[in-house]
Amino acid sequence: ALVELGVQYSVIESPISDLKLDAIGVSRETMLERIAKAMRFADEHGIHAAFFGVDSTRADPAFFGQVYETAVEAGAKEVVVVDTLGIASPEAVRDLVGATLQYVDGLPVHFHGHNDFGMATASATAAVRAGATWVHGTINGMGERAGNANLGEVAVALRALYGVETNLRLDRIRAVAERVRELSGYEL
């Protein structure tokens, strides 16, 4: 469908923790084959694909490395470390992003974190400090369950605490947050 639509950029997701694999009845070996096939297909059709390992933070570390190396060898142009349930501490995210950088031979690493334990901003900040190029997040931290990393908070924390600049216009954050709140009906 992506080829038919002429999509040039895509995220390709696959669950990689044993808990998620067991839930869908797929073995590690089968998932590795699926990941390689999907990434190779995207690459062969000129799609710049980022591999998104669902439930990365609960994956077996050895399998995690194998998955990300497989995705890159098959053609992934970027990868995403994913804290699907928002359970990782900032230190764990830092370590996982750092390890991922070793698996991907210089490709951009993203971090996608949820806020179930109120750690999404701290974890996203730790991911950037560990070398992540991109942070996934939302305005006002909106998202399923407890939400995602709040991009305004992440940008302010990076600038104020670590001197790291982002491309966000911080002078517009309050207005954007208010407008999104109005349009979505999402109360802070």
N, C-alpha and C. Protein backbone atom coordinates (compact mmCIF):
# COMPACT_ATOMS: atom_id res chain seq x y z
N ALA A 1 0.83 -1.20 0.00
CA ALA A 1 0.00 0.00 0.00
C ALA A 1 0.87 1.26 0.00
N LEU A 2 1.98 1.23 0.75
CA LEU A 2 2.86 2.40 0.78
C LEU A 2 3.42 2.69 -0.61
N VAL A 3 3.79 1.66 -1.34
CA VAL A 3 4.33 1.83 -2.69
C VAL A 3 3.24 2.38 -3.60
N GLU A 4 2.05 1.82 -3.53
CA GLU A 4 0.94 2.29 -4.36
C GLU A 4 0.61 3.75 -4.08
N LEU A 5 0.72 4.17 -2.84
CA LEU A 5 0.43 5.55 -2.47
C LEU A 5 1.58 6.50 -2.78
N GLY A 6 2.74 5.97 -3.09
CA GLY A 6 3.89 6.81 -3.39
C GLY A 6 4.54 7.39 -2.16
N VAL A 7 4.37 6.74 -1.01
CA VAL A 7 4.95 7.21 0.24
C VAL A 7 6.48 7.13 0.15
N GLN A 8 7.15 8.18 0.56
CA GLN A 8 8.61 8.20 0.53
C GLN A 8 9.24 7.96 1.90
N TYR A 9 8.48 8.20 2.96
CA TYR A 9 8.98 8.04 4.32
C TYR A 9 7.95 7.26 5.13
N SER A 10 8.44 6.36 5.98
CA SER A 10 7.52 5.56 6.78
C SER A 10 8.19 5.09 8.05
N VAL A 11 7.36 4.79 9.05
CA VAL A 11 7.79 4.09 10.25
C VAL A 11 7.23 2.68 10.13
N ILE A 12 8.07 1.69 10.35
CA ILE A 12 7.63 0.30 10.31
C ILE A 12 7.78 -0.26 11.71
N GLU A 13 6.65 -0.66 12.31
CA GLU A 13 6.61 -1.12 13.69
C GLU A 13 6.55 -2.64 13.77
N SER A 14 7.23 -3.18 14.77
CA SER A 14 7.14 -4.61 15.07
C SER A 14 7.32 -4.79 16.57
N PRO A 15 6.50 -5.61 17.20
CA PRO A 15 6.72 -5.89 18.62
C PRO A 15 7.98 -6.72 18.78
N ILE A 16 8.76 -6.44 19.85
CA ILE A 16 10.01 -7.18 20.03
C ILE A 16 10.20 -7.75 21.44
N SER A 17 9.33 -7.44 22.37
CA SER A 17 9.47 -8.05 23.69
C SER A 17 8.81 -9.43 23.66
N ASP A 18 9.30 -10.34 24.48
CA ASP A 18 8.70 -11.67 24.53
C ASP A 18 7.24 -11.60 24.94
N LEU A 19 6.89 -10.66 25.82
CA LEU A 19 5.49 -10.53 26.24
C LEU A 19 4.59 -10.18 25.06
N LYS A 20 5.03 -9.25 24.23
CA LYS A 20 4.23 -8.86 23.05
C LYS A 20 4.23 -9.98 22.01
N LEU A 21 5.38 -10.62 21.80
CA LEU A 21 5.45 -11.71 20.83
C LEU A 21 4.55 -12.87 21.25
N ASP A 22 4.58 -13.22 22.54
CA ASP A 22 3.71 -14.29 23.03
C ASP A 22 2.24 -13.93 22.86
N ALA A 23 1.91 -12.66 23.09
CA ALA A 23 0.52 -12.22 22.97
C ALA A 23 -0.03 -12.39 21.56
N ILE A 24 0.84 -12.28 20.56
CA ILE A 24 0.37 -12.45 19.17
C ILE A 24 0.75 -13.81 18.59
N GLY A 25 1.39 -14.64 19.40
CA GLY A 25 1.72 -15.99 18.98
C GLY A 25 2.78 -16.08 17.91
N VAL A 26 3.80 -15.22 17.98
CA VAL A 26 4.86 -15.19 16.97
C VAL A 26 6.19 -15.43 17.67
N SER A 27 7.03 -16.29 17.10
CA SER A 27 8.34 -16.57 17.68
C SER A 27 9.31 -15.44 17.35
N ARG A 28 10.39 -15.40 18.08
CA ARG A 28 11.45 -14.42 17.81
C ARG A 28 11.97 -14.59 16.38
N GLU A 29 12.20 -15.82 15.97
CA GLU A 29 12.75 -16.08 14.64
C GLU A 29 11.82 -15.58 13.55
N THR A 30 10.54 -15.85 13.72
CA THR A 30 9.55 -15.39 12.72
C THR A 30 9.51 -13.87 12.68
N MET A 31 9.58 -13.22 13.86
CA MET A 31 9.55 -11.76 13.87
C MET A 31 10.79 -11.19 13.21
N LEU A 32 11.94 -11.77 13.46
CA LEU A 32 13.17 -11.32 12.78
C LEU A 32 13.02 -11.42 11.27
N GLU A 33 12.45 -12.52 10.79
CA GLU A 33 12.22 -12.68 9.35
C GLU A 33 11.26 -11.61 8.83
N ARG A 34 10.21 -11.34 9.57
CA ARG A 34 9.23 -10.32 9.16
C ARG A 34 9.87 -8.93 9.12
N ILE A 35 10.67 -8.63 10.13
CA ILE A 35 11.34 -7.33 10.18
C ILE A 35 12.27 -7.17 8.99
N ALA A 36 13.08 -8.18 8.74
CA ALA A 36 14.03 -8.12 7.61
C ALA A 36 13.28 -7.97 6.30
N LYS A 37 12.22 -8.73 6.12
CA LYS A 37 11.45 -8.67 4.88
C LYS A 37 10.82 -7.29 4.68
N ALA A 38 10.23 -6.74 5.73
CA ALA A 38 9.58 -5.43 5.62
C ALA A 38 10.58 -4.32 5.35
N MET A 39 11.70 -4.35 6.06
CA MET A 39 12.70 -3.30 5.87
C MET A 39 13.35 -3.41 4.49
N ARG A 40 13.61 -4.62 4.06
CA ARG A 40 14.19 -4.84 2.73
C ARG A 40 13.23 -4.36 1.64
N PHE A 41 11.94 -4.68 1.80
CA PHE A 41 10.93 -4.26 0.83
C PHE A 41 10.88 -2.74 0.74
N ALA A 42 10.85 -2.08 1.89
CA ALA A 42 10.81 -0.62 1.90
C ALA A 42 12.04 -0.06 1.19
N ASP A 43 13.21 -0.58 1.53
CA ASP A 43 14.46 -0.10 0.94
C ASP A 43 14.47 -0.31 -0.58
N GLU A 44 14.05 -1.47 -1.02
CA GLU A 44 14.05 -1.78 -2.45
C GLU A 44 13.08 -0.89 -3.23
N HIS A 45 12.09 -0.33 -2.54
CA HIS A 45 11.10 0.52 -3.20
C HIS A 45 11.32 2.01 -2.90
N GLY A 46 12.51 2.34 -2.43
CA GLY A 46 12.86 3.74 -2.23
C GLY A 46 12.17 4.42 -1.07
N ILE A 47 11.67 3.66 -0.13
CA ILE A 47 11.02 4.24 1.05
C ILE A 47 12.05 4.37 2.16
N HIS A 48 12.21 5.59 2.65
CA HIS A 48 13.11 5.87 3.78
C HIS A 48 12.35 5.44 5.04
N ALA A 49 12.73 4.29 5.59
CA ALA A 49 11.96 3.73 6.70
C ALA A 49 12.74 3.79 8.01
N ALA A 50 12.00 4.12 9.07
CA ALA A 50 12.52 4.05 10.43
C ALA A 50 11.94 2.79 11.07
N PHE A 51 12.80 1.98 11.68
CA PHE A 51 12.31 0.79 12.38
C PHE A 51 11.94 1.18 13.80
N PHE A 52 10.74 0.75 14.24
CA PHE A 52 10.15 1.11 15.53
C PHE A 52 9.88 -0.19 16.28
N GLY A 53 10.76 -0.52 17.23
CA GLY A 53 10.62 -1.77 17.99
C GLY A 53 9.66 -1.61 19.15
N VAL A 54 8.42 -2.01 18.94
CA VAL A 54 7.39 -1.86 19.97
C VAL A 54 7.81 -2.62 21.23
N ASP A 55 7.71 -1.96 22.36
CA ASP A 55 8.04 -2.52 23.67
C ASP A 55 9.53 -2.82 23.80
N SER A 56 10.34 -1.93 23.22
CA SER A 56 11.80 -2.08 23.27
C SER A 56 12.32 -2.23 24.69
N THR A 57 11.78 -1.45 25.61
CA THR A 57 12.35 -1.40 26.95
C THR A 57 12.11 -2.67 27.74
N ARG A 58 11.19 -3.54 27.29
CA ARG A 58 10.97 -4.81 27.97
C ARG A 58 11.55 -5.98 27.18
N ALA A 59 12.22 -5.69 26.07
CA ALA A 59 12.80 -6.77 25.26
C ALA A 59 14.06 -7.32 25.91
N ASP A 60 14.31 -8.60 25.67
CA ASP A 60 15.56 -9.20 26.10
C ASP A 60 16.70 -8.43 25.45
N PRO A 61 17.70 -7.98 26.22
CA PRO A 61 18.76 -7.15 25.64
C PRO A 61 19.49 -7.78 24.45
N ALA A 62 19.77 -9.06 24.52
CA ALA A 62 20.46 -9.71 23.39
C ALA A 62 19.57 -9.73 22.16
N PHE A 63 18.28 -10.03 22.34
CA PHE A 63 17.36 -10.04 21.21
C PHE A 63 17.17 -8.63 20.67
N PHE A 64 17.09 -7.65 21.57
CA PHE A 64 16.98 -6.25 21.15
C PHE A 64 18.11 -5.91 20.17
N GLY A 65 19.34 -6.22 20.55
CA GLY A 65 20.48 -5.94 19.67
C GLY A 65 20.36 -6.66 18.34
N GLN A 66 19.95 -7.91 18.39
CA GLN A 66 19.79 -8.69 17.15
C GLN A 66 18.72 -8.07 16.25
N VAL A 67 17.62 -7.63 16.85
CA VAL A 67 16.53 -7.01 16.08
C VAL A 67 17.01 -5.74 15.38
N TYR A 68 17.65 -4.86 16.11
CA TYR A 68 18.06 -3.59 15.53
C TYR A 68 19.15 -3.78 14.48
N GLU A 69 20.07 -4.69 14.72
CA GLU A 69 21.08 -4.99 13.70
C GLU A 69 20.44 -5.57 12.45
N THR A 70 19.46 -6.44 12.62
CA THR A 70 18.74 -7.03 11.48
C THR A 70 18.02 -5.95 10.69
N ALA A 71 17.33 -5.06 11.39
CA ALA A 71 16.59 -3.99 10.71
C ALA A 71 17.52 -3.11 9.89
N VAL A 72 18.66 -2.76 10.45
CA VAL A 72 19.63 -1.90 9.75
C VAL A 72 20.24 -2.64 8.56
N GLU A 73 20.63 -3.88 8.76
CA GLU A 73 21.21 -4.66 7.65
C GLU A 73 20.22 -4.81 6.51
N ALA A 74 18.92 -4.85 6.83
CA ALA A 74 17.89 -5.03 5.81
C ALA A 74 17.47 -3.72 5.16
N GLY A 75 17.97 -2.58 5.67
CA GLY A 75 17.68 -1.32 4.99
C GLY A 75 17.07 -0.20 5.80
N ALA A 76 16.87 -0.39 7.10
CA ALA A 76 16.35 0.70 7.92
C ALA A 76 17.29 1.90 7.83
N LYS A 77 16.72 3.07 7.69
CA LYS A 77 17.52 4.30 7.60
C LYS A 77 17.59 5.03 8.94
N GLU A 78 16.68 4.69 9.85
CA GLU A 78 16.63 5.27 11.18
C GLU A 78 16.00 4.21 12.09
N VAL A 79 16.20 4.34 13.39
CA VAL A 79 15.59 3.41 14.34
C VAL A 79 15.00 4.18 15.51
N VAL A 80 14.02 3.54 16.16
CA VAL A 80 13.34 4.16 17.29
C VAL A 80 13.39 3.22 18.49
N VAL A 81 13.89 3.73 19.62
CA VAL A 81 13.82 3.02 20.89
C VAL A 81 12.48 3.40 21.50
N VAL A 82 11.70 2.39 21.90
CA VAL A 82 10.31 2.63 22.27
C VAL A 82 10.01 2.13 23.69
N ASP A 83 9.58 3.07 24.54
CA ASP A 83 9.10 2.73 25.88
C ASP A 83 7.58 2.72 25.83
N THR A 84 7.03 1.65 25.27
CA THR A 84 5.61 1.53 24.98
C THR A 84 4.73 1.71 26.20
N LEU A 85 5.17 1.20 27.35
CA LEU A 85 4.35 1.27 28.55
C LEU A 85 4.83 2.32 29.55
N GLY A 86 5.81 3.12 29.17
CA GLY A 86 6.29 4.18 30.04
C GLY A 86 6.88 3.66 31.34
N ILE A 87 7.58 2.52 31.28
CA ILE A 87 8.07 1.88 32.50
C ILE A 87 9.57 2.08 32.74
N ALA A 88 10.28 2.60 31.76
CA ALA A 88 11.74 2.71 31.89
C ALA A 88 12.12 3.97 32.66
N SER A 89 13.13 3.82 33.49
CA SER A 89 13.68 4.99 34.18
C SER A 89 14.53 5.77 33.19
N PRO A 90 14.79 7.05 33.46
CA PRO A 90 15.68 7.82 32.58
C PRO A 90 17.05 7.15 32.42
N GLU A 91 17.56 6.54 33.48
CA GLU A 91 18.86 5.87 33.39
C GLU A 91 18.80 4.68 32.45
N ALA A 92 17.71 3.92 32.51
CA ALA A 92 17.55 2.78 31.61
C ALA A 92 17.43 3.24 30.16
N VAL A 93 16.71 4.33 29.93
CA VAL A 93 16.59 4.88 28.58
C VAL A 93 17.96 5.33 28.08
N ARG A 94 18.70 6.03 28.91
CA ARG A 94 20.05 6.47 28.54
C ARG A 94 20.90 5.27 28.11
N ASP A 95 20.88 4.22 28.91
CA ASP A 95 21.69 3.04 28.60
C ASP A 95 21.23 2.36 27.33
N LEU A 96 19.91 2.26 27.13
CA LEU A 96 19.39 1.58 25.94
C LEU A 96 19.67 2.38 24.67
N VAL A 97 19.52 3.69 24.73
CA VAL A 97 19.85 4.52 23.57
C VAL A 97 21.34 4.42 23.27
N GLY A 98 22.16 4.46 24.30
CA GLY A 98 23.60 4.32 24.11
C GLY A 98 23.97 3.00 23.46
N ALA A 99 23.34 1.91 23.91
CA ALA A 99 23.59 0.60 23.30
C ALA A 99 23.10 0.57 21.86
N THR A 100 21.96 1.17 21.61
CA THR A 100 21.39 1.17 20.26
C THR A 100 22.32 1.87 19.28
N LEU A 101 22.94 2.95 19.72
CA LEU A 101 23.88 3.65 18.85
C LEU A 101 25.00 2.72 18.38
N GLN A 102 25.35 1.76 19.19
CA GLN A 102 26.39 0.81 18.82
C GLN A 102 25.90 -0.18 17.77
N TYR A 103 24.59 -0.44 17.72
CA TYR A 103 24.03 -1.42 16.79
C TYR A 103 23.74 -0.85 15.41
N VAL A 104 23.67 0.48 15.29
CA VAL A 104 23.11 1.06 14.06
C VAL A 104 24.11 1.81 13.19
N ASP A 105 25.37 1.73 13.51
CA ASP A 105 26.41 2.25 12.62
C ASP A 105 26.18 3.69 12.17
N GLY A 106 25.88 4.57 13.13
CA GLY A 106 25.76 5.99 12.82
C GLY A 106 24.40 6.47 12.34
N LEU A 107 23.43 5.58 12.21
CA LEU A 107 22.10 6.01 11.78
C LEU A 107 21.41 6.80 12.90
N PRO A 108 20.48 7.68 12.54
CA PRO A 108 19.74 8.41 13.57
C PRO A 108 18.93 7.48 14.47
N VAL A 109 18.96 7.77 15.76
CA VAL A 109 18.18 7.04 16.76
C VAL A 109 17.13 7.99 17.32
N HIS A 110 15.89 7.52 17.38
CA HIS A 110 14.79 8.29 17.96
C HIS A 110 14.45 7.67 19.32
N PHE A 111 13.72 8.44 20.13
CA PHE A 111 13.15 7.88 21.36
C PHE A 111 11.66 8.20 21.38
N HIS A 112 10.85 7.19 21.68
CA HIS A 112 9.40 7.33 21.80
C HIS A 112 9.01 6.84 23.18
N GLY A 113 8.56 7.75 24.03
CA GLY A 113 8.24 7.35 25.40
C GLY A 113 6.85 7.74 25.85
N HIS A 114 6.28 6.87 26.66
CA HIS A 114 4.98 7.15 27.28
C HIS A 114 5.19 7.57 28.73
N ASN A 115 4.15 8.09 29.35
CA ASN A 115 4.28 8.77 30.64
C ASN A 115 3.58 8.05 31.78
N ASP A 116 3.45 6.74 31.69
CA ASP A 116 2.68 6.00 32.70
C ASP A 116 3.21 6.17 34.12
N PHE A 117 4.50 6.36 34.29
CA PHE A 117 5.08 6.60 35.61
C PHE A 117 5.55 8.04 35.76
N GLY A 118 5.10 8.93 34.87
CA GLY A 118 5.46 10.34 34.97
C GLY A 118 6.90 10.63 34.59
N MET A 119 7.52 9.75 33.81
CA MET A 119 8.94 9.87 33.49
C MET A 119 9.22 10.24 32.04
N ALA A 120 8.21 10.51 31.24
CA ALA A 120 8.41 10.70 29.80
C ALA A 120 9.35 11.87 29.49
N THR A 121 9.17 13.01 30.14
CA THR A 121 10.05 14.15 29.88
C THR A 121 11.47 13.84 30.30
N ALA A 122 11.65 13.29 31.49
CA ALA A 122 12.99 12.95 31.97
C ALA A 122 13.64 11.90 31.08
N SER A 123 12.87 10.92 30.65
CA SER A 123 13.42 9.87 29.79
C SER A 123 13.79 10.42 28.41
N ALA A 124 12.95 11.28 27.86
CA ALA A 124 13.26 11.87 26.55
C ALA A 124 14.52 12.73 26.64
N THR A 125 14.65 13.47 27.73
CA THR A 125 15.84 14.29 27.94
C THR A 125 17.08 13.40 28.06
N ALA A 126 16.96 12.31 28.80
CA ALA A 126 18.07 11.36 28.94
C ALA A 126 18.43 10.74 27.59
N ALA A 127 17.43 10.47 26.76
CA ALA A 127 17.68 9.89 25.44
C ALA A 127 18.51 10.84 24.58
N VAL A 128 18.16 12.12 24.60
CA VAL A 128 18.92 13.12 23.83
C VAL A 128 20.34 13.22 24.36
N ARG A 129 20.48 13.24 25.67
CA ARG A 129 21.82 13.33 26.26
C ARG A 129 22.68 12.11 25.93
N ALA A 130 22.01 10.96 25.66
CA ALA A 130 22.73 9.74 25.31
C ALA A 130 23.04 9.65 23.82
N GLY A 131 22.47 10.59 23.02
CA GLY A 131 22.78 10.60 21.60
C GLY A 131 21.60 10.46 20.66
N ALA A 132 20.38 10.39 21.19
CA ALA A 132 19.21 10.32 20.30
C ALA A 132 19.10 11.62 19.51
N THR A 133 18.82 11.49 18.24
CA THR A 133 18.68 12.64 17.34
C THR A 133 17.28 13.22 17.40
N TRP A 134 16.29 12.36 17.60
CA TRP A 134 14.89 12.76 17.57
C TRP A 134 14.18 12.27 18.83
N VAL A 135 13.19 13.03 19.26
CA VAL A 135 12.30 12.64 20.35
C VAL A 135 10.89 12.70 19.82
N HIS A 136 10.15 11.63 20.01
CA HIS A 136 8.73 11.65 19.67
C HIS A 136 7.97 12.17 20.89
N GLY A 137 6.99 12.97 20.65
CA GLY A 137 6.20 13.51 21.74
C GLY A 137 4.98 14.20 21.21
N THR A 138 4.27 14.85 22.09
CA THR A 138 3.03 15.52 21.72
C THR A 138 2.96 16.88 22.41
N ILE A 139 2.05 17.69 21.94
CA ILE A 139 1.75 18.95 22.63
C ILE A 139 0.92 18.60 23.86
N ASN A 140 1.28 19.17 24.98
CA ASN A 140 0.61 18.96 26.26
C ASN A 140 0.72 17.52 26.77
N GLY A 141 1.58 16.72 26.16
CA GLY A 141 1.75 15.35 26.62
C GLY A 141 0.57 14.45 26.32
N MET A 142 -0.31 14.88 25.42
CA MET A 142 -1.48 14.07 25.08
C MET A 142 -1.06 12.72 24.53
N GLY A 143 -1.89 11.72 24.75
CA GLY A 143 -1.62 10.40 24.22
C GLY A 143 -2.37 9.34 25.00
N GLU A 144 -2.26 8.10 24.52
CA GLU A 144 -3.00 7.03 25.17
C GLU A 144 -2.54 6.84 26.61
N ARG A 145 -3.43 6.32 27.41
CA ARG A 145 -3.21 6.11 28.84
C ARG A 145 -2.77 7.42 29.50
N ALA A 146 -1.54 7.48 30.01
CA ALA A 146 -1.06 8.68 30.71
C ALA A 146 -0.42 9.70 29.77
N GLY A 147 -0.37 9.38 28.49
CA GLY A 147 0.17 10.32 27.51
C GLY A 147 1.61 10.02 27.13
N ASN A 148 2.17 10.94 26.36
CA ASN A 148 3.53 10.83 25.84
C ASN A 148 4.39 11.97 26.39
N ALA A 149 5.64 11.99 25.97
CA ALA A 149 6.52 13.08 26.35
C ALA A 149 5.92 14.39 25.86
N ASN A 150 5.93 15.39 26.72
CA ASN A 150 5.44 16.72 26.38
C ASN A 150 6.58 17.47 25.69
N LEU A 151 6.43 17.74 24.39
CA LEU A 151 7.53 18.34 23.62
C LEU A 151 7.97 19.69 24.17
N GLY A 152 7.04 20.49 24.67
CA GLY A 152 7.40 21.77 25.26
C GLY A 152 8.28 21.59 26.48
N GLU A 153 7.89 20.66 27.35
CA GLU A 153 8.69 20.38 28.55
C GLU A 153 10.08 19.87 28.17
N VAL A 154 10.13 18.97 27.20
CA VAL A 154 11.42 18.40 26.78
C VAL A 154 12.33 19.50 26.25
N ALA A 155 11.79 20.36 25.39
CA ALA A 155 12.60 21.43 24.80
C ALA A 155 13.10 22.41 25.86
N VAL A 156 12.23 22.77 26.81
CA VAL A 156 12.64 23.69 27.87
C VAL A 156 13.69 23.03 28.77
N ALA A 157 13.49 21.77 29.13
CA ALA A 157 14.46 21.07 29.97
C ALA A 157 15.81 20.96 29.27
N LEU A 158 15.80 20.63 27.99
CA LEU A 158 17.07 20.51 27.27
C LEU A 158 17.81 21.84 27.22
N ARG A 159 17.07 22.91 26.96
CA ARG A 159 17.72 24.23 26.88
C ARG A 159 18.18 24.73 28.25
N ALA A 160 17.26 24.72 29.20
CA ALA A 160 17.55 25.33 30.51
C ALA A 160 18.54 24.52 31.34
N LEU A 161 18.44 23.21 31.27
CA LEU A 161 19.28 22.38 32.13
C LEU A 161 20.58 21.92 31.48
N TYR A 162 20.57 21.81 30.13
CA TYR A 162 21.73 21.21 29.46
C TYR A 162 22.29 22.05 28.31
N GLY A 163 21.68 23.18 28.02
CA GLY A 163 22.17 24.03 26.94
C GLY A 163 22.00 23.42 25.56
N VAL A 164 21.06 22.51 25.42
CA VAL A 164 20.80 21.87 24.14
C VAL A 164 19.64 22.57 23.46
N GLU A 165 19.88 23.08 22.27
CA GLU A 165 18.83 23.77 21.52
C GLU A 165 18.04 22.78 20.68
N THR A 166 16.77 23.08 20.49
CA THR A 166 15.89 22.30 19.62
C THR A 166 15.40 23.24 18.52
N ASN A 167 14.60 22.71 17.64
CA ASN A 167 14.01 23.54 16.59
C ASN A 167 12.65 24.12 16.99
N LEU A 168 12.23 23.88 18.22
CA LEU A 168 10.95 24.42 18.66
C LEU A 168 11.10 25.89 19.01
N ARG A 169 10.09 26.66 18.63
CA ARG A 169 10.05 28.07 18.99
C ARG A 169 9.43 28.19 20.37
N LEU A 170 10.28 28.28 21.36
CA LEU A 170 9.80 28.27 22.73
C LEU A 170 8.92 29.47 23.06
N ASP A 171 9.09 30.56 22.31
CA ASP A 171 8.23 31.73 22.53
C ASP A 171 6.79 31.46 22.12
N ARG A 172 6.54 30.35 21.40
CA ARG A 172 5.19 30.02 20.93
C ARG A 172 4.58 28.83 21.67
N ILE A 173 5.33 28.21 22.56
CA ILE A 173 4.86 26.99 23.23
C ILE A 173 3.56 27.22 24.00
N ARG A 174 3.49 28.28 24.77
CA ARG A 174 2.29 28.52 25.57
C ARG A 174 1.06 28.70 24.68
N ALA A 175 1.19 29.47 23.61
CA ALA A 175 0.05 29.70 22.71
C ALA A 175 -0.37 28.41 22.00
N VAL A 176 0.61 27.64 21.55
CA VAL A 176 0.29 26.38 20.88
C VAL A 176 -0.39 25.42 21.86
N ALA A 177 0.14 25.33 23.08
CA ALA A 177 -0.44 24.44 24.08
C ALA A 177 -1.89 24.83 24.38
N GLU A 178 -2.15 26.11 24.49
CA GLU A 178 -3.52 26.58 24.75
C GLU A 178 -4.44 26.27 23.56
N ARG A 179 -3.97 26.49 22.36
CA ARG A 179 -4.79 26.23 21.17
C ARG A 179 -5.11 24.74 21.03
N VAL A 180 -4.12 23.89 21.27
CA VAL A 180 -4.35 22.44 21.20
C VAL A 180 -5.34 22.03 22.29
N ARG A 181 -5.20 22.61 23.48
CA ARG A 181 -6.15 22.31 24.55
C ARG A 181 -7.57 22.69 24.17
N GLU A 182 -7.73 23.87 23.58
CA GLU A 182 -9.05 24.34 23.15
C GLU A 182 -9.65 23.42 22.09
N LEU A 183 -8.87 23.10 21.07
CA LEU A 183 -9.38 22.30 19.96
C LEU A 183 -9.66 20.85 20.35
N SER A 184 -8.86 20.33 21.25
CA SER A 184 -9.00 18.91 21.61
C SER A 184 -9.96 18.68 22.77
N GLY A 185 -10.17 19.71 23.59
CA GLY A 185 -10.95 19.55 24.79
C GLY A 185 -10.18 18.82 25.88
N TYR A 186 -8.88 18.69 25.69
CA TYR A 186 -8.00 18.00 26.63
C TYR A 186 -7.59 18.97 27.71
N GLU A 187 -8.04 18.72 28.93
CA GLU A 187 -7.72 19.62 30.03
C GLU A 187 -6.39 19.23 30.67
N LEU A 188 -5.58 20.23 30.97
CA LEU A 188 -4.31 19.99 31.65
C LEU A 188 -4.54 19.85 33.14
